[in-house]
Coordinates of C-alpha atoms in Angstrom, one line a residue:
Chain A
M1 CA -57.0 83.4 91.2
R2 CA -59.5 84.7 88.6
G3 CA -58.0 86.7 85.7
T4 CA -54.4 85.7 86.1
A5 CA -52.7 82.6 84.6
R6 CA -51.5 80.1 87.2
V7 CA -47.8 79.8 86.8
R8 CA -46.1 76.8 88.6
P9 CA -42.5 77.8 89.4
G10 CA -40.0 75.4 87.7
L11 CA -37.2 73.6 89.4
P12 CA -34.6 76.3 90.1
L13 CA -31.6 74.6 88.5
H14 CA -28.3 76.4 87.9
P15 CA -27.9 77.3 84.2
R16 CA -24.7 75.3 84.2
T17 CA -26.7 72.2 85.2
L18 CA -29.1 72.8 82.3
W19 CA -26.2 72.9 79.8
I20 CA -24.7 69.7 81.2
F21 CA -28.0 67.9 81.2
A22 CA -28.8 69.0 77.6
L23 CA -25.4 67.8 76.3
C24 CA -25.4 64.5 78.2
Y25 CA -29.0 63.8 77.1
I26 CA -28.1 64.5 73.4
V27 CA -25.0 62.1 73.7
A28 CA -27.3 59.5 75.3
A29 CA -29.9 59.9 72.5
N30 CA -27.2 59.5 69.9
L31 CA -26.0 56.3 71.6
A32 CA -29.5 54.9 71.8
G33 CA -31.3 53.0 69.0
G34 CA -30.2 50.0 67.1
S35 CA -30.8 47.1 69.5
S36 CA -31.8 49.4 72.3
W37 CA -35.1 51.0 71.3
W38 CA -36.1 50.9 74.9
G39 CA -33.4 53.6 75.4
L40 CA -35.3 56.0 73.1
V41 CA -38.6 55.2 74.8
G42 CA -36.9 55.9 78.2
L43 CA -35.4 59.1 77.0
S44 CA -38.7 60.3 75.6
F45 CA -40.4 59.7 79.0
L46 CA -37.5 61.4 80.8
L47 CA -37.9 64.5 78.5
V48 CA -41.6 64.8 79.4
V49 CA -40.7 64.6 83.2
V50 CA -37.9 67.2 82.8
G51 CA -40.3 69.5 80.9
W52 CA -42.9 69.2 83.6
M53 CA -40.2 69.9 86.3
L54 CA -39.0 73.0 84.5
S55 CA -42.6 74.2 83.9
I56 CA -42.0 74.9 80.3
S57 CA -44.8 75.8 77.9
W58 CA -45.2 72.7 75.7
R59 CA -47.3 74.6 73.2
K60 CA -44.4 77.1 72.7
V61 CA -42.0 74.2 72.3
L62 CA -44.2 72.3 69.9
R63 CA -44.7 75.4 67.8
G64 CA -41.1 75.3 66.7
M65 CA -40.9 71.6 65.9
W66 CA -41.0 72.4 62.1
I67 CA -37.4 73.6 62.4
P68 CA -35.6 70.2 61.8
T69 CA -38.2 69.1 59.3
P70 CA -36.5 70.3 56.1
F71 CA -33.4 68.3 57.1
L72 CA -35.5 65.3 57.8
A73 CA -37.3 65.7 54.5
A74 CA -33.9 65.6 52.7
G75 CA -33.0 62.5 54.8
V76 CA -35.9 60.5 53.4
A77 CA -33.4 59.4 50.7
M78 CA -31.9 56.9 53.2
V79 CA -35.0 54.7 53.0
F80 CA -34.0 54.0 49.3
T81 CA -30.2 54.0 49.7
T82 CA -29.8 51.8 52.8
P83 CA -29.1 48.2 51.6
G84 CA -31.4 45.5 52.9
D85 CA -34.6 43.5 52.2
V86 CA -37.0 45.2 49.9
W87 CA -40.2 46.2 51.8
F88 CA -42.1 47.6 48.8
V89 CA -41.4 49.4 45.5
V90 CA -42.6 52.9 45.0
P91 CA -45.0 52.7 42.0
G92 CA -44.3 54.9 39.1
V93 CA -40.6 55.5 39.9
D94 CA -39.6 51.9 40.6
L95 CA -37.6 52.8 43.7
P96 CA -37.3 50.0 46.3
V97 CA -37.8 51.0 50.0
T98 CA -35.9 48.6 52.3
V99 CA -37.0 47.4 55.7
Q100 CA -33.6 48.4 57.1
G101 CA -33.8 51.8 55.5
G102 CA -37.3 52.4 57.0
W103 CA -36.2 51.5 60.5
K104 CA -33.0 53.6 60.2
Y105 CA -35.0 56.6 59.1
L106 CA -37.5 56.1 61.9
E107 CA -34.7 55.9 64.5
I108 CA -33.0 59.0 63.2
A109 CA -36.2 61.0 63.0
W110 CA -36.9 60.0 66.7
K111 CA -33.4 61.0 67.7
V112 CA -33.5 64.3 65.8
Y113 CA -36.8 65.3 67.5
L114 CA -35.6 64.1 71.0
C115 CA -32.4 66.2 70.7
W116 CA -34.2 69.1 69.3
T117 CA -36.9 69.0 72.0
V118 CA -34.4 68.7 74.9
A119 CA -32.6 71.8 73.6
A120 CA -35.9 73.7 73.3
V121 CA -37.1 72.5 76.7
V122 CA -33.9 73.4 78.5
F123 CA -33.1 76.7 76.9
Q124 CA -36.6 78.0 76.9
S125 CA -36.9 77.5 80.6
R126 CA -34.6 80.4 81.4
R127 CA -33.9 83.9 80.2
P128 CA -31.2 84.2 77.5
E129 CA -28.9 86.0 79.9
E130 CA -29.1 83.1 82.4
I131 CA -28.3 80.7 79.6
L132 CA -25.2 82.7 78.8
Q133 CA -24.2 82.8 82.4
G134 CA -24.3 79.0 82.3
L135 CA -22.0 79.1 79.4
A136 CA -19.6 81.4 81.3
A137 CA -19.8 79.0 84.2
L138 CA -18.6 76.3 82.0
R139 CA -15.4 78.3 81.3
V140 CA -16.3 79.3 77.7
P141 CA -14.0 82.3 76.8
A142 CA -15.4 85.6 78.2
A143 CA -14.8 87.3 74.9
L144 CA -17.2 84.9 73.2
V145 CA -19.8 85.0 75.9
G146 CA -19.5 88.8 75.8
I147 CA -20.0 88.9 72.0
L148 CA -23.1 86.6 72.4
A149 CA -24.5 88.9 75.1
V150 CA -24.2 92.0 72.9
M151 CA -25.4 90.2 69.9
L152 CA -28.6 89.1 71.7
R153 CA -29.1 92.6 73.0
Y154 CA -29.0 94.2 69.5
L155 CA -30.4 91.2 67.6
E156 CA -34.0 92.4 67.6
V157 CA -33.0 95.9 66.8
L158 CA -31.1 94.9 63.7
V159 CA -33.5 92.2 62.6
G160 CA -36.3 94.7 62.9
E161 CA -34.1 97.2 60.9
G162 CA -33.6 94.5 58.2
R163 CA -37.3 93.8 57.9
R164 CA -38.2 97.5 57.7
T165 CA -35.7 98.0 55.0
L166 CA -37.1 95.0 53.1
R167 CA -40.6 96.3 53.5
A168 CA -39.5 99.7 52.1
K169 CA -37.9 97.8 49.2
T170 CA -41.1 95.9 48.5
A171 CA -43.1 99.1 48.6
R172 CA -40.9 100.6 45.9
T173 CA -40.2 97.6 43.7
G174 CA -43.0 95.2 44.2
R175 CA -42.6 91.4 44.8
A176 CA -40.4 90.6 41.8
R177 CA -39.0 87.1 42.0
L178 CA -35.5 86.0 40.9
G179 CA -36.2 83.5 38.2
F180 CA -32.8 83.4 36.5
R181 CA -34.8 83.9 33.3
R182 CA -34.4 87.6 32.5
L183 CA -30.8 88.3 33.3
S184 CA -31.0 92.1 33.2
R185 CA -33.9 92.2 35.6
D186 CA -32.3 89.7 38.0
A187 CA -29.0 91.5 38.0
W188 CA -30.9 94.7 38.9
L189 CA -32.7 92.8 41.7
F190 CA -29.5 91.5 43.1
R191 CA -28.1 95.0 43.1
V192 CA -31.1 96.1 45.1
Y193 CA -30.8 93.3 47.7
G194 CA -27.0 93.9 47.9
A195 CA -27.6 97.6 48.5
L196 CA -30.0 96.6 51.3
V197 CA -27.4 94.4 53.0
G198 CA -24.7 97.0 52.5
N199 CA -26.9 99.7 54.0
L200 CA -27.7 97.4 56.9
F201 CA -24.0 96.9 57.5
L202 CA -23.4 100.7 57.6
R203 CA -26.2 101.1 60.1
A204 CA -24.9 98.2 62.2
L205 CA -21.4 99.6 62.1
A206 CA -22.6 103.1 63.2
R207 CA -24.6 101.6 66.0
A208 CA -21.7 99.3 67.0
Q209 CA -19.3 102.2 67.2
R210 CA -21.8 104.3 69.3
V211 CA -22.3 101.3 71.7
H212 CA -18.6 100.7 71.9
L213 CA -17.8 104.3 72.8
A214 CA -20.7 104.5 75.3
M215 CA -19.5 101.3 77.0
L216 CA -15.9 102.4 77.1
A217 CA -17.1 105.7 78.7
R218 CA -18.8 103.7 81.4
G219 CA -15.7 101.9 82.3
Y220 CA -16.3 98.7 80.3
D221 CA -13.3 96.4 80.5
G222 CA -14.4 93.4 78.3
R223 CA -16.6 91.7 80.8
L224 CA -20.3 92.0 80.2
L225 CA -21.9 89.5 82.6
P226 CA -21.6 89.3 86.3
S227 CA -19.4 86.5 87.6
P228 CA -21.3 83.2 87.4
G229 CA -19.9 82.2 90.8
E230 CA -22.8 83.8 92.7
G231 CA -25.2 81.0 91.8
R232 CA -24.1 78.0 93.9
M233 CA -24.9 74.4 92.9
T234 CA -27.6 73.0 95.1
E235 CA -28.4 69.4 95.9
Q236 CA -31.0 69.4 93.2
D237 CA -28.3 70.5 90.7
W238 CA -25.9 67.8 91.8
G239 CA -28.7 65.2 91.5
M240 CA -29.5 66.4 88.0
V241 CA -25.8 66.5 86.9
S242 CA -25.4 62.9 88.3
L243 CA -28.4 61.7 86.3
A244 CA -27.2 63.5 83.2
V245 CA -23.7 61.9 83.4
L246 CA -25.2 58.5 84.1
L247 CA -27.6 58.6 81.1
P248 CA -25.0 57.8 78.4
L249 CA -23.6 55.1 80.6
I250 CA -27.0 53.5 81.1
I251 CA -27.7 53.5 77.4
L252 CA -24.2 52.0 76.7
L253 CA -24.7 49.3 79.3
G254 CA -28.1 48.5 77.9
G255 CA -26.8 47.8 74.4
G256 CA -26.4 51.2 72.9
R257 CA -23.5 52.0 70.6
Chain B
M1 CA -41.8 80.0 52.7
F2 CA -39.1 77.3 52.3
S3 CA -35.7 78.6 52.9
F4 CA -32.8 77.4 50.7
L5 CA -30.0 77.3 53.2
L6 CA -30.1 73.9 54.9
L7 CA -26.6 73.9 56.3
H8 CA -27.5 73.8 60.1
I9 CA -27.2 70.0 60.8
P10 CA -29.5 69.0 63.6
D11 CA -28.4 66.5 66.3
G12 CA -29.1 62.9 65.4
F13 CA -27.7 63.0 61.9
L14 CA -24.0 62.9 62.7
S15 CA -22.2 60.0 64.5
L16 CA -20.6 60.7 67.8
S17 CA -17.1 60.4 66.3
V18 CA -17.8 62.9 63.5
S19 CA -19.4 65.3 66.0
G20 CA -16.4 64.9 68.3
C21 CA -13.9 65.6 65.5
G22 CA -15.9 68.6 64.4
W23 CA -15.9 70.0 68.0
L24 CA -12.1 69.4 68.4
V25 CA -11.2 71.3 65.2
A26 CA -13.8 74.1 65.6
A27 CA -12.7 74.6 69.3
A28 CA -9.0 74.8 68.3
V29 CA -9.7 77.4 65.5
L30 CA -12.1 79.3 67.7
A31 CA -9.6 79.4 70.6
W32 CA -7.0 80.9 68.2
A33 CA -9.6 83.3 66.8
V34 CA -10.5 84.5 70.4
R35 CA -6.8 85.0 71.1
R36 CA -6.2 86.9 67.8
T37 CA -9.2 89.2 68.1
S38 CA -8.5 89.8 71.8
T39 CA -4.9 90.9 71.1
R40 CA -5.7 92.8 67.9
L41 CA -8.8 94.5 68.9
G42 CA -8.6 94.4 72.6
E43 CA -11.2 93.0 75.0
A44 CA -13.1 96.3 74.8
A45 CA -14.0 95.7 71.1
V46 CA -16.4 92.9 72.1
P47 CA -19.5 95.2 71.6
L48 CA -18.2 96.0 68.1
V49 CA -18.0 92.4 67.1
G50 CA -21.3 91.6 68.9
V51 CA -23.3 94.2 67.0
L52 CA -21.8 93.1 63.8
G53 CA -22.8 89.5 64.6
A54 CA -26.3 90.8 65.0
F55 CA -25.8 92.4 61.5
I56 CA -25.1 89.1 59.9
F57 CA -28.1 87.6 61.7
A58 CA -30.3 90.5 60.4
A59 CA -28.8 90.1 56.9
Q60 CA -29.9 86.5 57.0
A61 CA -33.4 87.7 57.6
V62 CA -33.3 89.5 54.2
N63 CA -34.9 86.6 52.3
F64 CA -34.9 87.1 48.6
P65 CA -37.7 85.3 46.6
I66 CA -36.5 82.7 44.1
L67 CA -38.4 80.7 41.5
G68 CA -41.3 78.4 42.6
G69 CA -42.4 80.0 45.9
T70 CA -39.1 79.4 47.6
S71 CA -36.7 81.9 49.1
G72 CA -33.1 82.1 49.9
H73 CA -31.0 84.1 52.2
L74 CA -27.5 85.2 52.7
L75 CA -25.1 82.8 54.5
G76 CA -22.9 85.9 55.2
A77 CA -19.5 84.2 55.7
A78 CA -17.9 85.7 52.6
L79 CA -19.3 89.2 53.4
A80 CA -18.1 89.0 57.0
A81 CA -14.6 87.8 55.8
I82 CA -14.4 90.6 53.3
L83 CA -15.6 93.3 55.6
L84 CA -14.1 92.2 58.9
G85 CA -11.1 90.0 58.1
P86 CA -10.9 86.3 58.7
W87 CA -10.5 86.1 62.5
S88 CA -13.2 88.6 63.4
A89 CA -15.4 86.9 60.8
V90 CA -14.9 83.6 62.5
M91 CA -16.0 85.1 65.8
V92 CA -19.0 86.8 64.2
M93 CA -20.1 83.6 62.4
T94 CA -19.5 81.6 65.5
A95 CA -21.8 83.9 67.5
V96 CA -24.4 83.6 64.8
V97 CA -24.3 79.8 64.7
I98 CA -24.4 79.6 68.5
V99 CA -27.4 81.9 68.8
Q100 CA -29.2 80.0 66.1
A101 CA -28.7 76.7 67.8
V102 CA -29.2 77.7 71.4
F103 CA -32.0 80.3 71.2
F104 CA -33.7 79.3 68.0
Q105 CA -32.9 75.5 68.0
D106 CA -31.7 75.8 64.4
G107 CA -28.8 73.3 64.3
G108 CA -27.8 70.8 67.0
L109 CA -25.6 71.2 70.1
L110 CA -23.5 68.1 69.5
A111 CA -23.5 68.8 65.8
M112 CA -22.5 72.4 66.5
G113 CA -18.8 71.7 66.2
C114 CA -19.4 70.5 62.6
N115 CA -21.7 73.4 61.9
L116 CA -19.1 75.9 63.2
L117 CA -16.4 74.1 61.1
N118 CA -18.6 74.4 58.0
M119 CA -20.1 77.9 58.3
A120 CA -17.7 79.8 60.6
V121 CA -14.3 78.3 59.6
L122 CA -14.2 76.7 56.2
A123 CA -16.6 79.1 54.6
V124 CA -14.9 82.2 56.0
F125 CA -11.3 81.1 55.2
S126 CA -12.1 79.9 51.7
A127 CA -13.9 83.1 50.9
H128 CA -11.1 85.2 52.5
V129 CA -8.2 83.5 50.6
V130 CA -10.1 83.6 47.2
Y131 CA -11.1 87.3 47.7
R132 CA -7.5 88.3 48.6
V133 CA -5.9 86.3 45.8
L134 CA -8.4 87.4 43.1
G135 CA -8.4 90.9 44.4
R136 CA -4.7 91.2 43.7
L137 CA -5.2 90.0 40.2
S138 CA -7.7 92.7 39.3
P139 CA -8.6 96.1 40.9
R140 CA -12.3 95.3 40.2
R141 CA -13.4 93.7 43.4
W142 CA -16.9 92.6 42.4
W143 CA -15.9 89.4 40.6
A144 CA -13.6 88.4 43.5
A145 CA -16.6 88.9 45.8
V146 CA -18.8 86.8 43.5
V147 CA -16.3 83.9 43.5
A148 CA -15.7 84.2 47.3
G149 CA -19.4 84.2 48.0
W150 CA -20.0 81.2 45.7
L151 CA -17.1 79.3 47.1
S152 CA -18.1 79.9 50.8
V153 CA -21.5 78.2 50.2
V154 CA -20.1 75.4 48.1
V155 CA -17.3 74.6 50.5
S156 CA -19.7 74.7 53.4
A157 CA -22.1 72.3 51.6
A158 CA -19.3 70.0 50.6
A159 CA -18.1 69.8 54.2
T160 CA -21.7 69.1 55.3
G161 CA -21.9 66.3 52.7
V162 CA -18.6 64.8 53.9
E163 CA -19.7 64.8 57.5
L164 CA -23.1 63.1 56.6
V165 CA -21.4 60.5 54.4
W166 CA -18.7 59.9 57.1
S167 CA -21.5 59.4 59.6
G168 CA -23.0 56.7 57.4
M169 CA -26.2 58.6 56.6
F170 CA -25.9 58.6 52.8
P171 CA -23.6 57.1 50.2
A172 CA -21.1 59.7 48.8
S173 CA -22.4 59.0 45.3
L174 CA -25.8 60.4 46.3
A175 CA -25.0 63.1 48.9
M176 CA -22.1 64.9 47.2
P177 CA -23.6 65.4 43.7
A178 CA -27.0 66.4 45.3
L179 CA -25.5 68.9 47.7
L180 CA -22.9 70.3 45.3
G181 CA -25.5 70.5 42.6
V182 CA -28.1 72.4 44.7
Y183 CA -25.6 74.6 46.6
G184 CA -23.6 75.3 43.4
L185 CA -26.7 77.2 42.3
V186 CA -27.5 78.7 45.7
G187 CA -23.9 79.8 45.8
V188 CA -24.4 81.9 42.6
A189 CA -27.1 83.9 44.5
E190 CA -24.8 84.2 47.5
G191 CA -22.0 85.4 45.2
L192 CA -24.1 88.0 43.4
L193 CA -25.6 89.3 46.7
T194 CA -22.2 89.5 48.3
A195 CA -20.8 91.3 45.3
S196 CA -23.7 93.7 45.2
A197 CA -23.2 94.5 48.9
V198 CA -19.5 95.0 48.4
G199 CA -20.2 97.1 45.3
F200 CA -22.6 99.3 47.3
L201 CA -20.0 99.8 50.1
E202 CA -17.3 100.5 47.5
R203 CA -19.5 103.3 46.1
S204 CA -20.8 104.7 49.4
R205 CA -17.9 104.1 51.9
P206 CA -14.8 102.9 50.0
A207 CA -12.6 103.5 53.1
L208 CA -14.4 100.6 54.8
L209 CA -13.0 98.2 52.2
E210 CA -9.5 99.7 52.3
E211 CA -9.0 99.5 56.0
T212 CA -11.8 99.0 58.5
P213 CA -10.9 98.9 62.2
L214 CA -11.5 95.2 62.1
V215 CA -9.7 94.2 59.0
E216 CA -6.6 92.2 59.6
Q217 CA -3.8 92.7 57.1
D218 CA -1.7 89.8 58.3
T219 CA -1.7 87.9 55.1
A220 CA 1.0 85.4 56.0
A221 CA -0.9 84.3 59.1
S222 CA -4.1 84.1 57.0
L223 CA -2.5 82.0 54.4
L224 CA -1.0 79.8 57.0
T225 CA -4.5 79.3 58.5
A226 CA -6.0 78.8 55.0
G227 CA -3.4 76.1 54.4
M228 CA -4.1 74.5 57.7
T229 CA -7.8 74.6 57.1
A230 CA -7.3 73.0 53.6
T231 CA -5.1 70.3 55.2
L232 CA -7.8 69.7 57.8
A233 CA -10.4 69.3 55.1
V234 CA -8.2 66.8 53.3
I235 CA -7.7 64.9 56.6
L236 CA -11.4 64.7 57.1
L237 CA -11.8 63.5 53.5
A238 CA -9.2 60.8 53.9
P239 CA -11.6 58.0 54.8
L240 CA -13.4 58.5 51.5
A241 CA -10.3 57.8 49.5
S242 CA -10.7 55.3 46.7
E243 CA -9.6 51.8 47.5
A244 CA -8.6 51.1 43.9
P245 CA -4.9 50.6 43.3
D246 CA -2.9 53.7 42.3
G247 CA -1.2 54.1 38.9
L248 CA 2.0 52.3 39.9
E249 CA 0.2 49.5 41.7
H250 CA -2.0 49.1 38.6
L251 CA 1.0 48.9 36.3
A252 CA 2.7 46.4 38.6
E253 CA -0.4 44.2 38.6
H254 CA -0.5 44.3 34.8
A255 CA 3.2 43.5 34.5
G256 CA 2.8 40.6 36.9
L257 CA 5.0 42.2 39.5
A258 CA 2.4 42.4 42.2
G259 CA 3.4 40.6 45.3
T260 CA 7.1 40.6 44.4
E261 CA 7.9 43.8 46.3
V262 CA 10.2 43.6 49.4
A263 CA 8.2 44.4 52.5
P264 CA 9.6 47.3 54.6
W265 CA 11.3 46.2 57.8
F266 CA 9.3 48.6 59.9
E267 CA 5.9 50.2 59.3
V268 CA 4.5 53.0 61.5
F269 CA 0.9 53.2 60.1
P270 CA 0.4 50.4 57.6
D271 CA -2.4 51.2 55.1
Y272 CA -2.9 54.6 56.6
A273 CA -4.4 53.2 59.8
I274 CA -3.4 53.1 63.5
G275 CA -3.2 49.4 64.6
F276 CA -5.2 49.5 67.8
L277 CA -8.0 51.6 66.2
G278 CA -8.5 49.0 63.4
G279 CA -9.6 50.1 59.9
T280 CA -12.2 52.6 61.1
P281 CA -12.5 56.1 59.6
I282 CA -11.2 57.5 63.0
S283 CA -8.1 55.4 62.5
V284 CA -7.5 56.7 59.0
V285 CA -8.1 60.3 60.1
A286 CA -5.8 60.0 63.1
A287 CA -3.0 58.4 61.0
V288 CA -3.3 61.1 58.3
A289 CA -3.4 63.8 60.9
V290 CA -0.2 62.5 62.6
G291 CA 1.5 62.4 59.2
A292 CA 0.4 65.9 58.3
V293 CA 1.7 67.2 61.7
A294 CA 5.0 65.4 61.2
V295 CA 5.4 66.8 57.7
F296 CA 4.6 70.3 59.0
A297 CA 7.1 70.0 61.8
L298 CA 9.8 68.7 59.5
T299 CA 9.2 71.4 56.9
S300 CA 9.3 74.1 59.6
L301 CA 12.6 72.7 60.9
V302 CA 14.1 72.6 57.4
I303 CA 13.0 76.1 56.6
R304 CA 14.3 77.4 60.0
S305 CA 17.7 75.8 59.5
I306 CA 17.9 77.2 55.9
S307 CA 16.8 80.7 56.6
G308 CA 18.0 81.0 60.2
D309 CA 14.7 82.8 60.9
E310 CA 13.1 82.0 64.2
T311 CA 9.7 83.3 63.2
V312 CA 8.7 80.6 60.8

């Protein structure tokens, strides 16, 4: 159809299935590597297939792939600290890079991105409320799921509020940086930021109390989400759950650790 | 802009055994926190805690620029502990960590147990205990808030370091000084920001700091939890214990007495390890945990028998 994007409906899996799949996949990815590089290759292929089945937007997923990068950047140290045969010495600083360290880092980077991507693929394939219903279906305490639901509901409002306050602060005080050089100015800046956070707390508290009273008035009894029992597990769900449970076993049998 | 709080461990960095231990401990504390907040506040207070969870998340969005084009933001555990009390703070921080991991993919799912332990349990309780203890020493709260904020970040970073070392990612001699060095400085900013926020609330709404609807005054229970959390941290650190001989063994070696000792006729956990688990870190942790539980049970029994109090 001209003018409208073609949207292929994804596999209608129960959110509980998605949680189980993500967790089992991550366990399998952690077991893979070492002598079973084929396991990482297989899991990567499976991830692409699952992404296609769930009709997720790869562009949206890939946009967030910078998130684990700072941790991986800090992890580069392991190529120098892992004992083993020296591959080459970094000129200028005389730091030896070991072959074992290089392989270990490559393996960890691969695992980190696999685990990160499966979470992104699975959780971006459903609306947040559905993901929370999956959590409730896994018997996570209702109080915690309820808190998450309210938090998600008011997250944007309060983050927006925080950013607006920050913009107002910048308009008044400029973009002064904390350099730990001029103590009097830095102490003043900390007071400014502290007042922003304190102010945000007061606004959040006022809003929380209004929400609390309004919900009590509507007969709220501590349950926010409908019972997850409505969505029944289909054959597709059971197939996916079976595959998920088998994944770590396959990796273990194939020489994983 | 590069953010300075890299405490959300992604999946892939921690070993399965470390992740599993993290989940076990975090789930136990969380279950207790759910029970405490449900009985103290009632199920109906869920929206209150939820919106305050959104507040911590929003407060984390307030990035403050630091030297060299970098920025830092609040961790928020100390502020939550001061304003809401430890159990509600655990719930709020748990919600924040879950939302970050599930909806923003910041932090892993399998590693979430450790992330919860670091940011929602250890950070909260260390800040709470320090704030309470220092707050009693002086009526001026700001310096107690500075120390609480600093400690929450440092404890969280130290726990992150221990977990990474224990997973075999880095040697302790590299990870611990690096993490504690960097986060010792980041913690100063956290402490000053926390103190400034507490100072603002002290001036504008002092009643909030005296007794908010969410503040729990049960100090005995809090101290018990703090003690248990500290014990837990020590248990997790056990595999990193030095293998060098202790003072007495060293002296015995010098005096030529080594090897002349009479072996005990029965050993439960020789060399702090459980036989069938071998000399693995899990074995050491399990042996030390069993020992800690036994000491706790024995002490409780002794105190009960002395005091005749059934509520110990």
